[in-house]
Amino acid sequence: MTANDDTTRRRASLELLRAEASDELAVLVHERLRGGEDPWDFMEDLPTVDELVVLTLRAENIAENGGQRPNRSRNYRVLRQISLDYPPLTRAVWRILGDEEPHRRWDTSVRLDAS
């Protein structure tokens, strides 16, 4: 792996990734408010900025792998690697990997099949 390959893999600084995720969440909130939804009904369902960054990085990894959804063990490895590449995201990674029953629809741990 060359230095350029490593740069391509880590596409942006964490600050930029967080800014992009924050903008994305603001758009989601705005659209749902314009649609007449009550923020008390949907705000808890939205990911945090850091969780959205982790999910974006995970989606990029899936795209690099030909779009194949990861099984449970590969999902763990991908998320763990994100945590290693971006240590400030570790808490968000562990929340996504958490053992509790997920209550948010976007949660990646919602019944991943090891098929």
Coordinates of N, CA and C in Angstrom, one line a residue:
M1 N 0.8 -1.2 0.0 CA 0.0 0.0 0.0 C 0.9 1.2 0.0
T2 N 0.6 2.1 -0.9 CA 1.4 3.4 -1.0 C 0.8 4.4 -0.1
A3 N 1.6 5.5 0.0 CA 1.1 6.7 0.8 C -0.2 7.2 0.2
N4 N -0.3 7.2 -1.1 CA -1.5 7.7 -1.7 C -2.8 6.9 -1.4
D5 N -2.6 5.6 -1.4 CA -3.7 4.6 -1.1 C -4.2 4.9 0.3
D6 N -3.3 5.2 1.3 CA -3.7 5.5 2.6 C -4.4 6.8 2.7
T7 N -4.0 7.8 1.9 CA -4.7 9.0 1.9 C -6.1 8.9 1.3
T8 N -6.2 8.1 0.3 CA -7.5 7.8 -0.3 C -8.5 7.2 0.7
R9 N -7.9 6.3 1.5 CA -8.8 5.5 2.5 C -9.3 6.5 3.6
R10 N -8.4 7.3 4.1 CA -8.9 8.3 5.1 C -9.2 9.6 4.3
R11 N -10.4 9.7 3.8 CA -10.7 10.7 2.8 C -10.7 12.1 3.4
A12 N -10.9 12.3 4.6 CA -11.0 13.7 5.2 C -10.7 13.7 6.7
S13 N -10.5 14.9 7.1 CA -10.2 15.0 8.6 C -11.5 14.8 9.3
L14 N -11.4 14.4 10.6 CA -12.6 14.2 11.4 C -13.4 15.5 11.5
E15 N -12.8 16.6 11.5 CA -13.6 17.9 11.6 C -14.4 18.1 10.4
L16 N -13.9 17.8 9.2 CA -14.7 17.9 8.0 C -15.8 16.9 8.0
L17 N -15.5 15.6 8.4 CA -16.5 14.6 8.4 C -17.7 15.0 9.3
R18 N -17.3 15.5 10.5 CA -18.3 16.0 11.4 C -19.2 17.1 10.9
A19 N -18.5 18.1 10.2 CA -19.2 19.2 9.6 C -20.2 18.7 8.6
E20 N -19.8 17.8 7.7 CA -20.7 17.2 6.7 C -21.9 16.5 7.4
A21 N -21.6 15.7 8.4 CA -22.6 15.0 9.1 C -23.6 16.0 9.8
S22 N -23.1 17.0 10.4 CA -23.9 18.0 11.0 C -24.8 18.7 10.0
D23 N -24.3 19.0 8.8 CA -25.1 19.6 7.8 C -26.2 18.6 7.3
E24 N -25.9 17.4 7.2 CA -26.8 16.4 6.8 C -27.9 16.2 7.8
L25 N -27.6 16.2 9.1 CA -28.6 16.1 10.1 C -29.5 17.3 10.1
A26 N -28.9 18.5 9.9 CA -29.7 19.7 9.9 C -30.7 19.7 8.8
V27 N -30.3 19.1 7.6 CA -31.3 19.0 6.5 C -32.4 18.0 6.8
L28 N -32.0 16.9 7.4 CA -33.0 15.9 7.8 C -34.0 16.5 8.8
V29 N -33.6 17.2 9.8 CA -34.4 17.8 10.8 C -35.3 18.8 10.1
H30 N -34.7 19.7 9.3 CA -35.5 20.7 8.6 C -36.6 20.1 7.7
E31 N -36.3 19.1 6.9 CA -37.3 18.4 6.1 C -38.4 17.8 6.9
R32 N -38.1 17.2 8.0 CA -39.1 16.6 8.8 C -40.0 17.6 9.5
L33 N -39.4 18.7 9.9 CA -40.2 19.8 10.5 C -41.1 20.4 9.4
R34 N -40.6 20.6 8.2 CA -41.4 21.2 7.1 C -42.5 20.2 6.7
G35 N -42.3 18.9 7.0 CA -43.4 17.9 6.7 C -44.4 17.9 7.8
G36 N -44.2 18.7 8.8 CA -45.2 18.8 9.9 C -45.0 17.8 11.1
E37 N -43.9 17.1 11.1 CA -43.6 16.2 12.2 C -43.2 16.9 13.4
D38 N -43.6 16.4 14.6 CA -43.2 16.9 15.9 C -41.8 16.5 16.2
P39 N -40.9 17.4 16.6 CA -39.5 17.0 16.9 C -39.5 16.1 18.1
W40 N -40.4 16.1 19.0 CA -40.4 15.2 20.1 C -40.6 13.8 19.7
D41 N -41.2 13.6 18.5 CA -41.5 12.3 18.0 C -40.3 11.7 17.2
F42 N -39.4 12.5 16.6 CA -38.4 11.9 15.8 C -37.0 12.2 16.2
M43 N -36.7 13.2 17.0 CA -35.3 13.5 17.4 C -34.5 12.4 18.0
E44 N -35.2 11.6 18.8 CA -34.5 10.5 19.4 C -34.1 9.4 18.4
D45 N -34.9 9.3 17.3 CA -34.6 8.3 16.3 C -33.4 8.6 15.4
L46 N -33.0 9.9 15.4 CA -31.9 10.3 14.5 C -30.5 10.0 15.2
P47 N -29.6 9.6 14.3 CA -28.2 9.3 14.9 C -27.6 10.6 15.3
T48 N -26.6 10.5 16.2 CA -25.8 11.7 16.6 C -24.9 12.0 15.4
V49 N -24.2 13.2 15.5 CA -23.3 13.5 14.4 C -22.2 12.5 14.3
D50 N -21.6 12.0 15.4 CA -20.5 11.0 15.4 C -21.0 9.7 14.8
E51 N -22.3 9.3 15.2 CA -22.8 8.1 14.7 C -23.0 8.2 13.2
L52 N -23.5 9.3 12.7 CA -23.6 9.5 11.3 C -22.3 9.4 10.6
V53 N -21.3 10.0 11.2 CA -19.9 9.9 10.6 C -19.5 8.4 10.5
V54 N -19.7 7.6 11.5 CA -19.4 6.2 11.5 C -20.2 5.5 10.5
L55 N -21.4 5.8 10.4 CA -22.3 5.1 9.4 C -21.8 5.5 7.9
T56 N -21.4 6.7 7.7 CA -20.9 7.1 6.4 C -19.6 6.4 6.1
L57 N -18.7 6.3 7.0 CA -17.5 5.6 6.8 C -17.7 4.1 6.5
R58 N -18.7 3.6 7.3 CA -19.1 2.2 7.1 C -19.6 2.0 5.7
A59 N -20.5 2.9 5.2 CA -21.1 2.8 3.9 C -20.0 2.9 2.8
E60 N -19.0 3.7 3.0 CA -17.9 3.8 2.1 C -17.1 2.5 2.0
N61 N -17.0 1.9 3.1 CA -16.3 0.6 3.1 C -17.1 -0.5 2.4
I62 N -18.4 -0.5 2.6 CA -19.3 -1.4 1.8 C -19.2 -1.1 0.3
A63 N -19.2 0.1 -0.1 CA -19.1 0.5 -1.5 C -17.7 0.0 -2.1
E64 N -16.7 0.1 -1.3 CA -15.4 -0.3 -1.7 C -15.3 -1.9 -1.9
N65 N -16.2 -2.5 -1.2 CA -16.2 -4.0 -1.2 C -17.3 -4.5 -2.2
G66 N -17.6 -3.7 -3.2 CA -18.5 -4.1 -4.2 C -20.0 -4.0 -3.8
G67 N -20.3 -3.3 -2.7 CA -21.6 -3.1 -2.3 C -22.2 -4.3 -1.5
Q68 N -21.4 -5.2 -1.2 CA -21.8 -6.4 -0.4 C -22.0 -6.1 1.1
R69 N -23.2 -6.2 1.6 CA -23.4 -6.0 3.0 C -22.6 -6.9 3.9
P70 N -22.0 -6.4 4.9 CA -21.2 -7.3 5.7 C -22.0 -8.2 6.6
N71 N -21.5 -9.4 6.9 CA -22.1 -10.2 7.9 C -21.7 -9.7 9.3
R72 N -22.2 -10.3 10.4 CA -22.0 -9.7 11.7 C -20.5 -9.6 12.0
S73 N -19.7 -10.6 11.7 CA -18.3 -10.5 12.1 C -17.5 -9.4 11.3
R74 N -17.8 -9.4 10.0 CA -17.2 -8.3 9.1 C -17.6 -6.9 9.6
N75 N -18.9 -6.8 9.9 CA -19.4 -5.5 10.4 C -18.6 -5.1 11.6
Y76 N -18.4 -6.0 12.5 CA -17.6 -5.7 13.7 C -16.2 -5.2 13.4
R77 N -15.5 -6.0 12.4 CA -14.2 -5.6 12.0 C -14.1 -4.2 11.4
V78 N -15.1 -3.9 10.5 CA -15.2 -2.6 9.8 C -15.3 -1.5 10.8
L79 N -16.3 -1.7 11.8 CA -16.5 -0.7 12.8 C -15.3 -0.5 13.7
R80 N -14.7 -1.6 14.0 CA -13.5 -1.5 14.9 C -12.4 -0.8 14.2
Q81 N -12.2 -1.0 12.9 CA -11.2 -0.3 12.1 C -11.5 1.2 12.1
I82 N -12.7 1.5 11.9 CA -13.1 3.0 12.0 C -12.7 3.6 13.3
S83 N -12.9 2.8 14.4 CA -12.5 3.3 15.7 C -11.0 3.4 15.8
L84 N -10.3 2.5 15.2 CA -8.8 2.6 15.2 C -8.3 3.8 14.4
D85 N -9.0 4.0 13.2 CA -8.6 5.1 12.3 C -8.9 6.5 12.9
Y86 N -10.0 6.6 13.6 CA -10.6 7.8 14.1 C -10.9 7.6 15.6
P87 N -9.9 7.6 16.5 CA -10.1 7.4 17.9 C -11.2 8.2 18.6
P88 N -11.4 9.4 18.2 CA -12.6 10.2 18.9 C -13.9 9.6 18.5
L89 N -14.0 8.7 17.5 CA -15.3 8.1 17.2 C -15.6 6.8 17.9
T90 N -14.6 6.4 18.8 CA -14.7 5.1 19.5 C -16.0 5.0 20.3
R91 N -16.4 6.0 21.0 CA -17.7 5.9 21.8 C -18.9 5.7 20.8
A92 N -18.9 6.4 19.7 CA -20.0 6.2 18.7 C -20.0 4.8 18.2
V93 N -18.8 4.3 17.9 CA -18.7 2.9 17.3 C -19.2 1.9 18.4
W94 N -18.8 2.1 19.6 CA -19.3 1.1 20.6 C -20.8 1.2 20.9
R95 N -21.3 2.5 20.8 CA -22.8 2.6 20.9 C -23.5 1.8 19.8
I96 N -23.0 1.9 18.6 CA -23.6 1.2 17.4 C -23.4 -0.3 17.6
L97 N -22.3 -0.7 18.1 CA -22.1 -2.2 18.4 C -22.7 -2.7 19.6
G98 N -23.3 -1.8 20.4 CA -23.8 -2.1 21.7 C -24.7 -3.4 21.8
D99 N -24.7 -4.0 22.9 CA -25.5 -5.2 23.2 C -27.0 -4.9 23.4
E100 N -27.3 -3.7 23.8 CA -28.7 -3.4 24.1 C -29.6 -3.6 22.8
E101 N -30.8 -3.8 23.0 CA -31.8 -3.9 21.9 C -31.8 -2.6 21.2
P102 N -31.5 -2.5 19.9 CA -31.5 -1.2 19.2 C -33.0 -0.7 19.1
H103 N -33.1 0.6 19.3 CA -34.4 1.2 19.2 C -34.5 2.1 18.0
R104 N -33.4 2.3 17.3 CA -33.4 3.2 16.2 C -33.4 2.4 14.9
R105 N -34.2 2.8 14.0 CA -34.3 2.0 12.7 C -33.0 2.0 11.9
W106 N -32.2 3.0 12.0 CA -31.0 3.1 11.2 C -29.9 2.3 11.8
D107 N -30.0 1.8 13.0 CA -29.0 1.1 13.7 C -28.4 -0.1 12.9
T108 N -27.1 -0.2 12.7 CA -26.5 -1.2 11.9 C -26.6 -2.6 12.5
S109 N -26.8 -2.6 13.8 CA -26.8 -3.9 14.5 C -28.2 -4.5 14.5
V110 N -29.2 -3.9 13.9 CA -30.5 -4.4 13.8 C -30.5 -5.7 12.9
R111 N -30.5 -6.8 13.5 CA -30.5 -8.1 12.9 C -29.7 -8.3 11.7
L112 N -28.4 -8.1 11.8 CA -27.5 -8.5 10.7 C -27.5 -10.0 10.6
D113 N -27.7 -10.6 9.5 CA -27.7 -12.0 9.3 C -26.3 -12.5 8.9
A114 N -25.9 -13.6 9.4 CA -24.6 -14.1 9.1 C -24.7 -15.1 7.9
S115 N -25.7 -14.9 7.0 CA -26.0 -15.8 6.0 C -24.9 -16.0 5.0

